[in-house]
XYZ file of N, CA and C in Angstrom:
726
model
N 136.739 85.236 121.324
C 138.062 85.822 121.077
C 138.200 87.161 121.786
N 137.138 87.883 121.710
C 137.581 89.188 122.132
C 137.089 88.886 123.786
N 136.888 87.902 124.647
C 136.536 87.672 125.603
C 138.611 87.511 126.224
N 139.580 87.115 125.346
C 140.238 86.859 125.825
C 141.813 87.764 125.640
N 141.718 88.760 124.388
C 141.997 89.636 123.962
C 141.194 91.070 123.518
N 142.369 92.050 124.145
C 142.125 93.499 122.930
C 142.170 93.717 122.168
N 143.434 92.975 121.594
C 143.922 93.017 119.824
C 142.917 93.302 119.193
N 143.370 93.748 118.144
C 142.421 94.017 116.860
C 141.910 92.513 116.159
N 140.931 91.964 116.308
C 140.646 91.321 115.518
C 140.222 91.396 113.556
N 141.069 90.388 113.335
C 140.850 90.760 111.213
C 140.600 89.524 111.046
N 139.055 89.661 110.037
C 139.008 88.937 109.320
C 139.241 88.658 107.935
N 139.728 87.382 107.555
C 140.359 87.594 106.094
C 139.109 86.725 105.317
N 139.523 86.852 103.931
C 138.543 86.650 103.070
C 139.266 85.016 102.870
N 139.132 84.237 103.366
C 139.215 82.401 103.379
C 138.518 82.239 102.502
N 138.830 81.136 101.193
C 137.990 80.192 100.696
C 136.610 81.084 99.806
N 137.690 82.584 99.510
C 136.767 83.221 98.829
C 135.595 82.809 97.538
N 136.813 81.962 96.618
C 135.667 81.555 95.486
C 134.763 80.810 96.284
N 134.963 79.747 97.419
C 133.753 78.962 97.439
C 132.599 79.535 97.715
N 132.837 80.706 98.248
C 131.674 81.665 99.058
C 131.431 82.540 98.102
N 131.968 82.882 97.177
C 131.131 83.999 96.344
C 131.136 83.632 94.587
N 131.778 82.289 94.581
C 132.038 82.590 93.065
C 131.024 81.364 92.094
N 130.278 80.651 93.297
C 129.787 79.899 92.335
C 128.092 80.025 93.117
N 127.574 80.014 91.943
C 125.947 80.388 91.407
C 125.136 79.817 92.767
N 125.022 78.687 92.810
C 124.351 78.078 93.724
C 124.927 78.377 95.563
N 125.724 79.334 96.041
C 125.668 79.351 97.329
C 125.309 80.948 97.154
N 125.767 81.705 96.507
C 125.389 82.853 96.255
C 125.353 84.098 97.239
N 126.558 84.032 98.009
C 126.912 84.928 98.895
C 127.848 85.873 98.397
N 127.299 87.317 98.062
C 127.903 88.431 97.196
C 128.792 89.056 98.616
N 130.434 89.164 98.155
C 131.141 89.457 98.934
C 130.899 90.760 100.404
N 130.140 91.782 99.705
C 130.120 92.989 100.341
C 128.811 92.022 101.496
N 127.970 91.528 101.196
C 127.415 90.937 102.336
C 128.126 90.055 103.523
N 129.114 89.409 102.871
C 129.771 88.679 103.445
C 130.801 89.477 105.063
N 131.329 90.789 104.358
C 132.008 91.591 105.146
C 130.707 92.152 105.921
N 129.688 92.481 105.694
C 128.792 92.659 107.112
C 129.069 91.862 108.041
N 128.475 90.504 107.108
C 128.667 89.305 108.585
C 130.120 89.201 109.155
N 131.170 89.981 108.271
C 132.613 89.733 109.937
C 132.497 90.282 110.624
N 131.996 91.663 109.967
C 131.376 92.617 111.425
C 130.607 92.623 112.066
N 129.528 92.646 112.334
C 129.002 91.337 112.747
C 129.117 90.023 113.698
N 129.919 89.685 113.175
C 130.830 88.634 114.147
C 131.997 89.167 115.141
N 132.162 90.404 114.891
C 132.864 91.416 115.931
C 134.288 91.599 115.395
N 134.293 91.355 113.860
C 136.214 91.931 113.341
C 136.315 93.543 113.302
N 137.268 93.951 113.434
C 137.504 95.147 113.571
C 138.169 95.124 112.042
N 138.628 94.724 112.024
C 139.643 94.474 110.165
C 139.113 93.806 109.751
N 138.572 94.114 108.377
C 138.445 93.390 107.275
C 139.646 93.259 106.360
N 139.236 92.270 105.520
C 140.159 91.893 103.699
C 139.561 91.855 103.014
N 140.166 91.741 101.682
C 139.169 91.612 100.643
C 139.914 91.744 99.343
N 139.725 91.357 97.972
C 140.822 91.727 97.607
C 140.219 93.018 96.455
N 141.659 93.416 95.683
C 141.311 94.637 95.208
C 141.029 94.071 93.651
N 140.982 95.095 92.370
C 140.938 94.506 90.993
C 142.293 94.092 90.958
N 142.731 93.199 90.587
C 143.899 93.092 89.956
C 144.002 91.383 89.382
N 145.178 91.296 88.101
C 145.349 89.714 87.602
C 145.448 89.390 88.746
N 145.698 89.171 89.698
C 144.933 88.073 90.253
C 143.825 87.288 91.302
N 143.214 88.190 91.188
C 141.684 87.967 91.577
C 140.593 88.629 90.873
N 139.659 88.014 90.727
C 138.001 88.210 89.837
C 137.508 89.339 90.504
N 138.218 90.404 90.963
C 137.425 91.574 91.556
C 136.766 92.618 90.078
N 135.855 92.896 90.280
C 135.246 94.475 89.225
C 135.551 95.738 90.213
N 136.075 96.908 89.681
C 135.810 97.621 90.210
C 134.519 98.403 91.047
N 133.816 97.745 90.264
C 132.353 97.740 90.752
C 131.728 97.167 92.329
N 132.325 96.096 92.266
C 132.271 94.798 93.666
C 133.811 95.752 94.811
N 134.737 96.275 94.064
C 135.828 96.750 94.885
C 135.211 97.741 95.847
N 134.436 98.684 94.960
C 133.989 100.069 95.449
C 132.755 99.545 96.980
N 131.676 98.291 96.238
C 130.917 98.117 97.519
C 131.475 97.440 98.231
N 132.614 96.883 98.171
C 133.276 96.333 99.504
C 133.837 97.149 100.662
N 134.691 98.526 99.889
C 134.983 99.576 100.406
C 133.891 99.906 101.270
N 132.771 100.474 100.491
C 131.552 101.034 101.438
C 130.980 99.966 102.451
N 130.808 99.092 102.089
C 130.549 97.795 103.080
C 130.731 97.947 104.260
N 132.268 98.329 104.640
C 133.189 98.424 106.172
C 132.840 98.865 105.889
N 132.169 100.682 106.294
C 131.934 101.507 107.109
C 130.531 101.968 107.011
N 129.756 100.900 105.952
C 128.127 101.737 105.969
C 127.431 101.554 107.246
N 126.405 102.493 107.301
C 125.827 101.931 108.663
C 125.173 100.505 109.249
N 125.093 100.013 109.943
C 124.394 98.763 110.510
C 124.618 98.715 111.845
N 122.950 98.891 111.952
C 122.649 98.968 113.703
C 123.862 99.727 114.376
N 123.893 99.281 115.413
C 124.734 99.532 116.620
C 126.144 98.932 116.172
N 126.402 98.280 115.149
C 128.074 97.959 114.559
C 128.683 98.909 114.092
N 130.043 99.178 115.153
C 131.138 99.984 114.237
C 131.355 99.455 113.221
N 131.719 100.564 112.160
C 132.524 100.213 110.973
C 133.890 99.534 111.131
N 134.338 98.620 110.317
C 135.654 98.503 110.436
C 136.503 98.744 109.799
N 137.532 98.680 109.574
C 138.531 99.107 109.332
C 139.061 98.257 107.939
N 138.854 98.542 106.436
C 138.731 97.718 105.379
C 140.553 97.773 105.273
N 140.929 96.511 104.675
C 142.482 96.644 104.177
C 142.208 95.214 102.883
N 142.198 96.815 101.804
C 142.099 95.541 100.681
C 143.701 95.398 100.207
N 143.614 93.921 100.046
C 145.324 93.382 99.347
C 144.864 92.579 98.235
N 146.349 92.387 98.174
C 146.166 91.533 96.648
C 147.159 92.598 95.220
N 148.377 92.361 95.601
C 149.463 93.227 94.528
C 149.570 94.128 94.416
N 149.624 94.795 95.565
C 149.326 96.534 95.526
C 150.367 96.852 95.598
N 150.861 97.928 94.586
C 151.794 98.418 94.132
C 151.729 100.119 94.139
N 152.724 100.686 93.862
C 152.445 102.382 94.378
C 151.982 102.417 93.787
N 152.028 102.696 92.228
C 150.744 103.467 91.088
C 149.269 103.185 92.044
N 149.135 102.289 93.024
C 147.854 101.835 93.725
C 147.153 102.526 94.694
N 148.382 103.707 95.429
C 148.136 104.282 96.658
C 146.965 105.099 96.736
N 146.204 105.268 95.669
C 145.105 106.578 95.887
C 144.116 105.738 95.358
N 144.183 104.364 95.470
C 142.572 103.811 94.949
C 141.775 103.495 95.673
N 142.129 103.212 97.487
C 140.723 103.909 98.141
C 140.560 104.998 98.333
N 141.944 105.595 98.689
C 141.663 107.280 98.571
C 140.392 107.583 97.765
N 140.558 107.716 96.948
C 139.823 108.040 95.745
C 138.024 107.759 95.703
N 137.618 106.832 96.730
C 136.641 105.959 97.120
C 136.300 106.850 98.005
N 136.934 106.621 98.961
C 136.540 107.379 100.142
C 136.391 108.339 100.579
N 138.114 109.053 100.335
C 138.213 110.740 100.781
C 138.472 110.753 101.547
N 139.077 109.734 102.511
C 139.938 110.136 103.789
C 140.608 108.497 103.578
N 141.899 108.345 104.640
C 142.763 107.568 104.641
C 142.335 106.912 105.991
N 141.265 106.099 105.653
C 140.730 105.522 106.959
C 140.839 104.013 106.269
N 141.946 103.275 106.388
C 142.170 102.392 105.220
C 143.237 101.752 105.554
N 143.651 100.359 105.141
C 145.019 99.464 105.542
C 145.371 99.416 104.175
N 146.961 99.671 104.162
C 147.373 98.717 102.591
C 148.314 98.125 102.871
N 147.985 96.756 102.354
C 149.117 95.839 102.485
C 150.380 95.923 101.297
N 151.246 95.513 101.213
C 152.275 96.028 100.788
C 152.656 94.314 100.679
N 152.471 93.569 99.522
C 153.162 92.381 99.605
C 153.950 92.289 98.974
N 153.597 90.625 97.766
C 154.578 90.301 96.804
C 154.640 91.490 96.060
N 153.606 91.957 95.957
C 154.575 93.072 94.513
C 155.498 93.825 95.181
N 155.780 93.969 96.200
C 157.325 94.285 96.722
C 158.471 94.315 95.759
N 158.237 92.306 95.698
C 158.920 91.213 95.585
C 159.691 91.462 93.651
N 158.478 91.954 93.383
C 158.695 91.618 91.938
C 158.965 93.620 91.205
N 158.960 94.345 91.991
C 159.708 95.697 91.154
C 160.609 95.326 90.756
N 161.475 96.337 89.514
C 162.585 95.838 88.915
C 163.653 96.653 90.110
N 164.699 95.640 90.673
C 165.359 96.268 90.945
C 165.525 95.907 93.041
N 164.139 94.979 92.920
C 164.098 94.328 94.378
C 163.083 94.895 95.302
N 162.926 94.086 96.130
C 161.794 94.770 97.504
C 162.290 96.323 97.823
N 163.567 96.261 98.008
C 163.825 97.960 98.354
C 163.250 99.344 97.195
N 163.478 98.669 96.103
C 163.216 99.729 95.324
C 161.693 99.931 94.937
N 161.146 98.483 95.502
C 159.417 98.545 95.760
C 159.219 99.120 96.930
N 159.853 98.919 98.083
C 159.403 99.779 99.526
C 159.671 100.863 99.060
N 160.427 101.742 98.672
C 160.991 103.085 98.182
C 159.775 103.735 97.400
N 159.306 103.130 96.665
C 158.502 103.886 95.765
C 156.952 104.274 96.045
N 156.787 102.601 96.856
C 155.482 102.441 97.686
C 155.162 103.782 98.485
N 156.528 103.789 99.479
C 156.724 105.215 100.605
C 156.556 106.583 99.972
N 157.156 107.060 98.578
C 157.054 107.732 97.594
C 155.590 108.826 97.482
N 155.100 107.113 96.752
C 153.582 107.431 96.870
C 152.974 107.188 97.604
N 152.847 107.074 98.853
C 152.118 107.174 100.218
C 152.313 108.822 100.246
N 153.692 109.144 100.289
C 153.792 110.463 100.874
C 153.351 111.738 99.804
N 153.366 111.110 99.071
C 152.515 112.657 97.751
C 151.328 112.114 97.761
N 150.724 111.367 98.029
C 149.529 111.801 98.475
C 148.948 112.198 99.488
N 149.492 112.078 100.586
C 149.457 112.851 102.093
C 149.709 114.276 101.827
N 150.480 114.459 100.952
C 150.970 115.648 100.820
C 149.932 116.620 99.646
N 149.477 116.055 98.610
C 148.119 116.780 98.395
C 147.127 116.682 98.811
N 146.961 115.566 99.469
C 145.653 115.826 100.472
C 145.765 117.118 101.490
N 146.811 117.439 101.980
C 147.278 118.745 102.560
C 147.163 119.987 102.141
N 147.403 120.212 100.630
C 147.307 121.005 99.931
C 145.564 121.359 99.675
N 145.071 120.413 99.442
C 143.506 119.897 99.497
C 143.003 120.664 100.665
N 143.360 120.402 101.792
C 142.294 121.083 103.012
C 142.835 121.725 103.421
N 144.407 122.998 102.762
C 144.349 123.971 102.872
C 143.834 125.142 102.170
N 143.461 124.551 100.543
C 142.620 125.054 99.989
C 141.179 125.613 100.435
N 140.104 124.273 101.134
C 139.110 124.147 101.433
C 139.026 125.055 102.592
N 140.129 125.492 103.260
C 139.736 126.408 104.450
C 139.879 127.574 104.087
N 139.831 128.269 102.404
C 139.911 129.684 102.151
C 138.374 129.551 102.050
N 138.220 131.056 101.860
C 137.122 131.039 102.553
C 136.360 131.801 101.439
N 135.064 132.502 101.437
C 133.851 132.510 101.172
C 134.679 133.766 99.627
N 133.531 133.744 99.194
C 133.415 134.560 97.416
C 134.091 135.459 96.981
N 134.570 136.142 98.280
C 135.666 137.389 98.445
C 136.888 137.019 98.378
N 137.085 135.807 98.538
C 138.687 135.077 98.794
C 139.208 135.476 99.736
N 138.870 136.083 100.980
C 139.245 136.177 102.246
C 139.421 134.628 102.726
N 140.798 134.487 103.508
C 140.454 132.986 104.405
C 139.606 132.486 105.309
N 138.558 131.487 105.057
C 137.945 131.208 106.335
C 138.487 129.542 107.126
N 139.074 130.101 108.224
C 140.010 129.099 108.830
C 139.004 128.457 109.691
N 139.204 127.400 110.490
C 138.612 126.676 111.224
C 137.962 127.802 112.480
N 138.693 128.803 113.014
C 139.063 129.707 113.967
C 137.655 130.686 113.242
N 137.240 130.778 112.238
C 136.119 131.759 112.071
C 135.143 131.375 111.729
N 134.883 129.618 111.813
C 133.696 129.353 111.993
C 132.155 129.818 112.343
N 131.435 129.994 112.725
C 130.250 130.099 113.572
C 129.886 129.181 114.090
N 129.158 129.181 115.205
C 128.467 127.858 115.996
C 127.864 127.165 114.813
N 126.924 127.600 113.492
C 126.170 126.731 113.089
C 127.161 126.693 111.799
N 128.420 126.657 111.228
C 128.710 126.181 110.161
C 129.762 124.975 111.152
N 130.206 125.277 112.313
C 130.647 124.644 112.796
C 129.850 122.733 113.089
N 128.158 123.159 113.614
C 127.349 122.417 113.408
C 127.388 121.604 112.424
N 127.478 121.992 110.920
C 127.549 121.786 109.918
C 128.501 120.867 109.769
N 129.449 120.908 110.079
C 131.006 120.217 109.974
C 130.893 118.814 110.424
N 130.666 119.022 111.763
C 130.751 117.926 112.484
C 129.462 116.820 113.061
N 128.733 117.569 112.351
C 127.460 116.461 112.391
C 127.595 115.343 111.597
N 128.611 115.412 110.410
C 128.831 113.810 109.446
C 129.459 113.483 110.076
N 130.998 113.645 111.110
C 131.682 113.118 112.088
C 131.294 112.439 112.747
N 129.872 113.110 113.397
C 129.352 112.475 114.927
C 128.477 111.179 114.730
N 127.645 111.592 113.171
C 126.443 110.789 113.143
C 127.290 109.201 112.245
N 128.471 109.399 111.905
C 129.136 108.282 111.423
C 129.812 107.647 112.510
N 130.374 108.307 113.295
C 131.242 107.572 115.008
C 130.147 106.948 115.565
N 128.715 107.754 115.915
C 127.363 107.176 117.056
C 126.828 106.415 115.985
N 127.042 106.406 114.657
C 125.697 105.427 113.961
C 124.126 106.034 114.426
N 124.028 107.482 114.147
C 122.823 107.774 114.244
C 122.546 108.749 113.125
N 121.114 108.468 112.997
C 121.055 109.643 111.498
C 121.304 110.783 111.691
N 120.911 111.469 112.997
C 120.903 113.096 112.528
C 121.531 113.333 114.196
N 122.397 114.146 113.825
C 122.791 114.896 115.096
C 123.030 116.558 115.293
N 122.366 116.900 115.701
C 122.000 118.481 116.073
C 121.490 118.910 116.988
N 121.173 120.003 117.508
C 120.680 120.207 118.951
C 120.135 119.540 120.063
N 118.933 118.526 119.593
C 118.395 117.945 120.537
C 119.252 117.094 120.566
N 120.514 116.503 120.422
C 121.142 114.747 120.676
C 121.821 115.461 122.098
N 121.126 114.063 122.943
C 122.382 114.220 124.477
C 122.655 113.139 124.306
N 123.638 112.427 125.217
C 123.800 111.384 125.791
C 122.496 110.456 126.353
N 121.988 111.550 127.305
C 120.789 111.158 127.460
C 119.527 110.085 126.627
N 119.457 111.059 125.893
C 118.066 110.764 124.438
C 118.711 110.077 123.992
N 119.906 109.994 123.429
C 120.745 108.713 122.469
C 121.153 107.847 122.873
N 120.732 106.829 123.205
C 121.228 105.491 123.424
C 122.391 104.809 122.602
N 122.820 105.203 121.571
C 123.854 105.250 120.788
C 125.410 105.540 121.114
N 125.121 106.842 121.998
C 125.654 107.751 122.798
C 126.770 107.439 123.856
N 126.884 106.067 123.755
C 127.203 105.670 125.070
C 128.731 106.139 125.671
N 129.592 105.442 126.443
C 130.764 106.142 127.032
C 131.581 106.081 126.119
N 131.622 104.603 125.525
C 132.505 103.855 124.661
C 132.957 105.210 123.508
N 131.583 105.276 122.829
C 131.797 105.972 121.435
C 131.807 107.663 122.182
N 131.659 108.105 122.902
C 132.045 109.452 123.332
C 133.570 109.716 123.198
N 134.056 108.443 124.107
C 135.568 108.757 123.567
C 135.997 108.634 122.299
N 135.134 108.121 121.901
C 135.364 108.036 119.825
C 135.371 109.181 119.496
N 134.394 110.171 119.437
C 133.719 111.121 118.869
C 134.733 112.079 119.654
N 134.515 112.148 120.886
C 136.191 113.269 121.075
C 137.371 112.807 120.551
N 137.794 111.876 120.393
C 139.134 111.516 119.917
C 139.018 112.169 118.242
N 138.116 111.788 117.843
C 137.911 111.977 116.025
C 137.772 114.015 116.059
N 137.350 114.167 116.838
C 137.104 115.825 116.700
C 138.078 116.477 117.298
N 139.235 115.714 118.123
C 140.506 116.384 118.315
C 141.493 116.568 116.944
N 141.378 114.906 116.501
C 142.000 115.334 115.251
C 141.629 116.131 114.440
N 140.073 116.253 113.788
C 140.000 116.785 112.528
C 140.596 118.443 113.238
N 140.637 118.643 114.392
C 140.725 120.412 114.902
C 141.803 120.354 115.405
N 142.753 119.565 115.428
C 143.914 119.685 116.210
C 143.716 120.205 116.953
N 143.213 120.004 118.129
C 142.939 120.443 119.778
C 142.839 119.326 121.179
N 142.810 119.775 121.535
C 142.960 118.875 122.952
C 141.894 118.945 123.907
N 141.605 117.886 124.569
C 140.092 118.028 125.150
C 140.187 117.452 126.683
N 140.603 117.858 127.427
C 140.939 117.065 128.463
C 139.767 116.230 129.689
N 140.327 115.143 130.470
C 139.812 114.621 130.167
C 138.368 114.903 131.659
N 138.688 116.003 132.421
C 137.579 116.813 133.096
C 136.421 117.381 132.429
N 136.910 118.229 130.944
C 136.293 118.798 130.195
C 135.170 117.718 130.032
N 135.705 116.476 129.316
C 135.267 115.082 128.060
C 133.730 115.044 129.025
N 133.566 114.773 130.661
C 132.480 114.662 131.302
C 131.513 115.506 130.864
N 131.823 116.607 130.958
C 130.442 117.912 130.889
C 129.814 118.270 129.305
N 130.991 117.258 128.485
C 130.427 117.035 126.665
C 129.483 116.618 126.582
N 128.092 116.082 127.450
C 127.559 115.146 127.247
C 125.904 115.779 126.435
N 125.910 116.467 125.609
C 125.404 117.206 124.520
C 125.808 117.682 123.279
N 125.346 117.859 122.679
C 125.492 118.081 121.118
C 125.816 120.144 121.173
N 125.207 120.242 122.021
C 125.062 121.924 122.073
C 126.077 122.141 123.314
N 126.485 121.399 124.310
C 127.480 121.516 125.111
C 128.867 121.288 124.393
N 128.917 120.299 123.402
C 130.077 119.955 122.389
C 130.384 120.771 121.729
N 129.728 121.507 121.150
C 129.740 122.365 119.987
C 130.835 123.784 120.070
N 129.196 124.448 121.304
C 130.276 125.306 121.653
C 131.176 125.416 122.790
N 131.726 124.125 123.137
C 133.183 123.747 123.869
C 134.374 124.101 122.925
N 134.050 122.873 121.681
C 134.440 122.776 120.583
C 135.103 124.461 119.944
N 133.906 125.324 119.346
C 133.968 126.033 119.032
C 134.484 127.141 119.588
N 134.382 127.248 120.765
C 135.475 128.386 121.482
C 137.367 127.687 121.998
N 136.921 126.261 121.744
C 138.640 126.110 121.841
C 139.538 126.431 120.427
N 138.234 126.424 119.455
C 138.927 126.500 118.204
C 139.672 127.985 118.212
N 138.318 129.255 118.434
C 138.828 130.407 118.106
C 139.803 130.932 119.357
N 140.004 130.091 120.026
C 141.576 130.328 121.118
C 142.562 129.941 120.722
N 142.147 128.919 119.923
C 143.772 128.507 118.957
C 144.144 129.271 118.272
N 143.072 129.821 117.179
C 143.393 130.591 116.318
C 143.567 132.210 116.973
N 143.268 132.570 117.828
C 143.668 133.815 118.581
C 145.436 133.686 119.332
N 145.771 132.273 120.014
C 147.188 132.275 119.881
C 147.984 132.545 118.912
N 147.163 131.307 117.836
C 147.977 131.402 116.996
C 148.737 132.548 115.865
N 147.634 133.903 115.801
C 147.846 134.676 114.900
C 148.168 135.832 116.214
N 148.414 135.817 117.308
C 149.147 136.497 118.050
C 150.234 137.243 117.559
């Protein structure tokens, strides 16, 4: 498939009870979502707790972690659990995860608010957007800064709290345990072109900055990244408080 397309490939959860619900084949779902990845899906399914499917919150949570734990050289993918999700619903991977790296499907329970699909899209959108919106509130909090209550913004980092930051970024994009000084391109075989543009793309966002794409070549270190990284930050923040 992916020999003949880019698309995103998703795999859905088919013929779930036969595969997980009876004793004798004994394939526990969260294993199951390895093997799509595995098989090269970029999207997973799965479904969430709700009447109507046999999910535990328990089995929900390792399905969640499932897509994105490490294994080998496999990206994580991209989990979208369905199955009646309704707004009161919008923060239940949130809540899992801690970032909105996540699909929600938006179906029949559309269908069935009082009042019609619109007044279910309406509310759905509702709560999508207050929680975007304290998550905002959230990591403007987190950037005040140290015991004094002075702000510490992205812009007054240091090279090594900066280190600090973005080593769970890097070592979750490359799938490698530890990333800090010694990781090049080189030494990491992990490293490769593919996920470089990952790892800059993911560290433009979390810094809102721009990395162009002359610069992206000469990244090819952990200590060349850093403080690239780190002096575009405190230029932003030197415009910015201009």
């Amino acid at each position: 498939m992916r020999g003949r397309t880019e698309l995103p490939i998703i795999a859905h959860y088919s013929m779930l009870t036969l595969f997980t619900r009876y004793s004798h084949v004994g394939i526990e779902l969260p294993l199951m979502l390895k093997m799509f990845r595995l098989s090269g899906a970029d999207i997973v399914t799965f479904p969430r707790p709700n009447s109507r499917f046999d999910v535990t919150t328990e089995e929900f949570v390792a399905n969640l972690k499932a897509s994105g734990d490490p294994l080998g050289s496999i990206l994580p993918a991209f989990p979208f659990p369905t199955g009646g999700n309704r707004a009161e619903d919008a923060g239940q991977c949130y809540s899992v995860l801690g970032n909105f790296d996540y699909g929600f499907v938006a179906g029949s329970a559309m269908f069935e608010e009082k009042g019609g699909i619109g007044v279910g899209a309406k509310n759905l959108r509702d709560a999508l957007e207050k929680l975007a919106a304290t998550e905002q509130v959230k990591t403007r909090s987190a950037d005040r800064a140290n015991d004094n209550g002075s702000v510490k913004s992205a812009g007054s980092m240091t090279v090594e709290e900066l280190y600090a930051t973005v080593a769970p970024l890097a070592e979750l994009v490359l799938q490698i345990p530890k990333f800090d000084h010694t990781a090049t391109m080189v030494s990491t075989p992990e490293w490769d072109s593919l996920r470089h543009i990952q790892l800059l793309g993911s560290i433009e966002r979390k810094f809102d900055i721009k990395i162009s794409a002359d610069d992206s070549f000469r990244l090819c270190s952990a200590d060349k990244l850093i403080h690239y990284v780190h002096a575009r930050i405190q230029e932003k923040a030197r415009t910015t408080y201009a």
